[in-house]
Coordinates of C-alpha atoms in Angstrom, one line a residue:
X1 CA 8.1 -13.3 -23.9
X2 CA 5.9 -15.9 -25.7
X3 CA 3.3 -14.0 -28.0
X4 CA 0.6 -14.8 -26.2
X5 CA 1.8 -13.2 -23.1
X6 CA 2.2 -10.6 -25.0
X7 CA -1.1 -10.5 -26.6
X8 CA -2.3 -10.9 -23.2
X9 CA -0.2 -7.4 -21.5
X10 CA -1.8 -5.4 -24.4
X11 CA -5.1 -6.7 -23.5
X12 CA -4.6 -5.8 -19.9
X13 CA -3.2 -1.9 -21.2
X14 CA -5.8 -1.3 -23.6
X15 CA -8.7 -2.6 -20.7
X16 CA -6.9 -0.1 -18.1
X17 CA -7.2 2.9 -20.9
X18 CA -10.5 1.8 -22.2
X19 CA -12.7 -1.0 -20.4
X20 CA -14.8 -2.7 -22.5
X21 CA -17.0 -6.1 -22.6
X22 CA -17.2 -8.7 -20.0
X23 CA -13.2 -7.9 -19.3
X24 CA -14.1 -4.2 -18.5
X25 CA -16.6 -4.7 -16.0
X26 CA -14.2 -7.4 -14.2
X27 CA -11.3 -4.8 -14.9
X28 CA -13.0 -1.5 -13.4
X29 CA -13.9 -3.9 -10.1
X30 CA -10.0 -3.8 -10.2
X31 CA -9.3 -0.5 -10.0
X32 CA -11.7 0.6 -8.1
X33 CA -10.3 -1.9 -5.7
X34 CA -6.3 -0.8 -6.0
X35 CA -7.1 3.1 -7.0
X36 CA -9.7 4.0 -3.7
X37 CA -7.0 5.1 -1.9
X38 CA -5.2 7.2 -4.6
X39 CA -8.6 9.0 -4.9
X40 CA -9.7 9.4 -1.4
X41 CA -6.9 11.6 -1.3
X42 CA -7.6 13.3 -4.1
X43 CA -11.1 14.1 -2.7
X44 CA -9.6 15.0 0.2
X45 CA -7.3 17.6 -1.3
X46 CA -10.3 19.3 -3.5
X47 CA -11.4 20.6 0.1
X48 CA -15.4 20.5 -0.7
X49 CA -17.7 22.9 0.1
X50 CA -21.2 23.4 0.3
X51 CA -22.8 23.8 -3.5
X52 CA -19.7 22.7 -5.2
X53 CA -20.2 22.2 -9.2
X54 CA -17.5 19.1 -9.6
X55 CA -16.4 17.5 -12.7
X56 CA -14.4 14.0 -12.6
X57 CA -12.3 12.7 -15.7
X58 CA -12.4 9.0 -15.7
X59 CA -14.9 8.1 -13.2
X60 CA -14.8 4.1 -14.0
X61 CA -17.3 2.0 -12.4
X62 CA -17.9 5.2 -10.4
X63 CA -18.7 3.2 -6.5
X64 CA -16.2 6.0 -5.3
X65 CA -18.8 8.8 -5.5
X66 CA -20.5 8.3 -2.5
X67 CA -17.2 9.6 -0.3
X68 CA -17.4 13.0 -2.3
X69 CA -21.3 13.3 -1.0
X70 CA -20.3 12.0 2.6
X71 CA -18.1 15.0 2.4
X72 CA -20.8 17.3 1.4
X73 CA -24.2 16.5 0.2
X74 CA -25.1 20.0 -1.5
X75 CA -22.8 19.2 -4.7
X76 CA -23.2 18.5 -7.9
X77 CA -20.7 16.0 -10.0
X78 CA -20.3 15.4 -13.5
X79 CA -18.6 12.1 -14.5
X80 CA -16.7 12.2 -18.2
X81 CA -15.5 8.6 -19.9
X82 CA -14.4 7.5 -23.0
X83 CA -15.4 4.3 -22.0
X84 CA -19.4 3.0 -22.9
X85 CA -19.3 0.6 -20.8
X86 CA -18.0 2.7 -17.6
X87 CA -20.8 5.7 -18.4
X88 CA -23.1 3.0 -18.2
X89 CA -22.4 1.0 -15.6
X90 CA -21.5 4.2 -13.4
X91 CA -24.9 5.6 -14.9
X92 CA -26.6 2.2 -13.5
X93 CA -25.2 2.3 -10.2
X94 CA -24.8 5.4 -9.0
X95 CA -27.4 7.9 -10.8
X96 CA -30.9 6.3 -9.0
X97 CA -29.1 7.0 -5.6
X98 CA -28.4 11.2 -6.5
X99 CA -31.4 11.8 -8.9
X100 CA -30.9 15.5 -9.0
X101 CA -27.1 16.2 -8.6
X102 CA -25.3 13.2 -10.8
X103 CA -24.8 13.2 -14.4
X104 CA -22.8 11.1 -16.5
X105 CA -21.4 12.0 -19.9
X106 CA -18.9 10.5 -23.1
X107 CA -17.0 12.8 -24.5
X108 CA -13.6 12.3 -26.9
X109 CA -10.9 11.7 -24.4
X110 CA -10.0 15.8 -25.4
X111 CA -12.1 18.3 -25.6
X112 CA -14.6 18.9 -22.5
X113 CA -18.2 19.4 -23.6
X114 CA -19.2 22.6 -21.7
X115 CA -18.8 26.0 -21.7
X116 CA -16.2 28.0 -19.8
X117 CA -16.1 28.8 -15.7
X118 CA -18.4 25.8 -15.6
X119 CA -16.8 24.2 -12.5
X120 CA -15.5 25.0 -9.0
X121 CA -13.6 21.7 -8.2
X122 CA -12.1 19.5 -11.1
X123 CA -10.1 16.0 -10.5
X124 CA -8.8 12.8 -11.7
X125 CA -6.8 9.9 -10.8
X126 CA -4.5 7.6 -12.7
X127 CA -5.8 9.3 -16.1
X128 CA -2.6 11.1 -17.5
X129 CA -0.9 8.2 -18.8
X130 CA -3.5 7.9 -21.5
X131 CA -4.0 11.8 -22.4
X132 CA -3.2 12.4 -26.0
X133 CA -1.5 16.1 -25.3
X134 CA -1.1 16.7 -21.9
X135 CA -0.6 20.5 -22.4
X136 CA -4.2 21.0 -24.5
X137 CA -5.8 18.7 -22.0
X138 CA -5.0 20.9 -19.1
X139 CA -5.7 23.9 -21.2
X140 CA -9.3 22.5 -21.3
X141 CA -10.0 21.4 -17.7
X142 CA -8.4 25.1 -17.1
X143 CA -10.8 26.4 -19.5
X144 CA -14.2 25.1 -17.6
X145 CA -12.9 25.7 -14.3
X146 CA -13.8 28.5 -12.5
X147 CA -11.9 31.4 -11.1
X148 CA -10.4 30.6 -7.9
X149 CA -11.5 26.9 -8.6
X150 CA -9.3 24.0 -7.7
X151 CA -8.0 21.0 -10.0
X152 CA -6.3 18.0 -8.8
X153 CA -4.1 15.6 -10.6
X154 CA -3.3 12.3 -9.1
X155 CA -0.9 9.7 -10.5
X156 CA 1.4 7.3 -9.8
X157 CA 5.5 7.7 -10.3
X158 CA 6.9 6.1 -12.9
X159 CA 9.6 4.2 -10.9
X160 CA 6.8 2.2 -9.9
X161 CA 4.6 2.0 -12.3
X162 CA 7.1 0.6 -15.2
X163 CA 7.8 -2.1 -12.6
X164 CA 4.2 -3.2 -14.4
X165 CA 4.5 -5.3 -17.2
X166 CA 1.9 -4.1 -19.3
X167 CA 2.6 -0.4 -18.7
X168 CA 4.8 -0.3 -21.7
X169 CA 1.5 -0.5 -23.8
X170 CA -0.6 2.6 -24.4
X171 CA 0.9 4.1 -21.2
X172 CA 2.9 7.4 -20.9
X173 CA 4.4 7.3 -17.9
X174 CA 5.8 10.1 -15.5
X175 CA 7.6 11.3 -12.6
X176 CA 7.0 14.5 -10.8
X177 CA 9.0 16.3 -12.5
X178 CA 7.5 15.4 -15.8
X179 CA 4.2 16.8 -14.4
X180 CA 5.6 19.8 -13.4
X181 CA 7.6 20.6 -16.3
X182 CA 4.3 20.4 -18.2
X183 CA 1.9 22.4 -15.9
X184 CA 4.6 25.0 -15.7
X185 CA 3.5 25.4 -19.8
X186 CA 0.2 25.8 -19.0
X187 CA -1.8 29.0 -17.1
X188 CA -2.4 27.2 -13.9
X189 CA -0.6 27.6 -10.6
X190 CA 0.4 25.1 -8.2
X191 CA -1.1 25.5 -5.3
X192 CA 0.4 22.2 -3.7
X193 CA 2.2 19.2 -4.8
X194 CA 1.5 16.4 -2.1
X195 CA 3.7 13.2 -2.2
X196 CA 2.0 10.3 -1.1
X197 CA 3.0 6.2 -0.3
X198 CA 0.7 3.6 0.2
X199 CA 0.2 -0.6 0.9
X200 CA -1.4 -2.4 -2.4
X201 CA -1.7 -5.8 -3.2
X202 CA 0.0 -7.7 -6.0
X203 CA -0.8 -10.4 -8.5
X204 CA 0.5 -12.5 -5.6
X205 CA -0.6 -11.4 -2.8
X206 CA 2.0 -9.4 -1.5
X207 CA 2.0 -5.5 -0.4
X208 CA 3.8 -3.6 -2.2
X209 CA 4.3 0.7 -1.5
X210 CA 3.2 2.3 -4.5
X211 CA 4.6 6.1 -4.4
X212 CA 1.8 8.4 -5.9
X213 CA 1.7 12.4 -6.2
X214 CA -1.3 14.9 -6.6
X215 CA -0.7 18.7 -8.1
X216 CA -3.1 20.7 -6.6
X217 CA -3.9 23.5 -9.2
X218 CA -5.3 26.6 -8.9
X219 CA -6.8 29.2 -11.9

């Protein structure tokens, strides 16, 4: 691999963890565009209900909200990036159209800025590869949720995603099993794990299945 491929692959990583710049905003149109089905069905596995307080980790560009209002408009959502840029373009985009029950806010990338039993629904896709300590992460998101509340976790497997050349920057990948063997040292319970295979698009054109999983956790 010439340097400047590689140059290139840890460019790509460090966008996908972090979007930033001209290349973010092109980026996050990206995976919006690949991730919308991995979290339509983690929306669809929260099982909304009417007033639900929800709190998203890694909300990108953030044109995905609108399905979790479709599915009940009495909510509330807090969205929680790392990324500037995402908080606000999301902040931009989406805010104007949900005045009173959207808010957008930075925060470390580990611990959660609010209080505990803040939340009745928690969830995030494709955001595990990049956590620091997977074990005090969860520890946090089960911190601020509420009793009887619901988390889920959606991610890709790593047999596909290390098929991605520039997953072996920044990323941590996992299987399953990993995930489990890590919730499992953690207070939550699995409620369901729910295996999933869709169609996406490569760099060529071509669709490809992509095996993804979401743990549905319960406090």
């Amino acid at each position: 691999m010439t340097q400047e491929k590689e140059n290139l692959l840890r460019e790509i990583a460090l966008q996908l963890s972090h979007p930033q710049g001209p290349k973010g905003v092109e980026i996050a149109d990206m995976m919006h565009e690949t991730n919308i089905g991995m979290i339509s069905a983690a929306i669809q596995l929260l099982q909304l209900e009417p007033h639900d307080t929800v709190l998203e980790l890694g909300h990108g560009n953030g044109k995905h909200i609108p399905l979790l209002f479709n599915q009940q408009n009495s909510i509330s959502y807090c969205g929680l990036e790392i990324s500037e840029l995402m908080h606000t373009s999301a902040s931009q985009a989406i805010a104007d159209l949900y005045p009173e029950q959207v808010r957008f806010h930075l925060y470390n990338g580990n611990n959660l800025p609010w209080q505990a039993h803040t939340f009745t629904k928690i969830f995030t896709v494709n955001t595990v590869y990049f956590w620091e300590n997977p074990i005090e992460m969860l520890e946090e998101i089960y911190r601020v949720l509420q009793a009887q509340g619901r988390f889920c976790l959606t991610f890709a497997h790593k047999d596909f995603m290390q098929t991605l050349p520039f997953t072996k920057y920044n990323f941590t990948l996992y299987n399953p099993s990993d995930i489990k063997n890590i919730i499992t040292q953690t207070a939550f319970r699995i409620f369901t794990e729910k295996p999933q295979v869709e169609k996406i698009k490569n760099n060529a054109g071509e669709f490809i299945p992509r095996n993804f999983t979401t743990f549905v956790l319960t406090k």
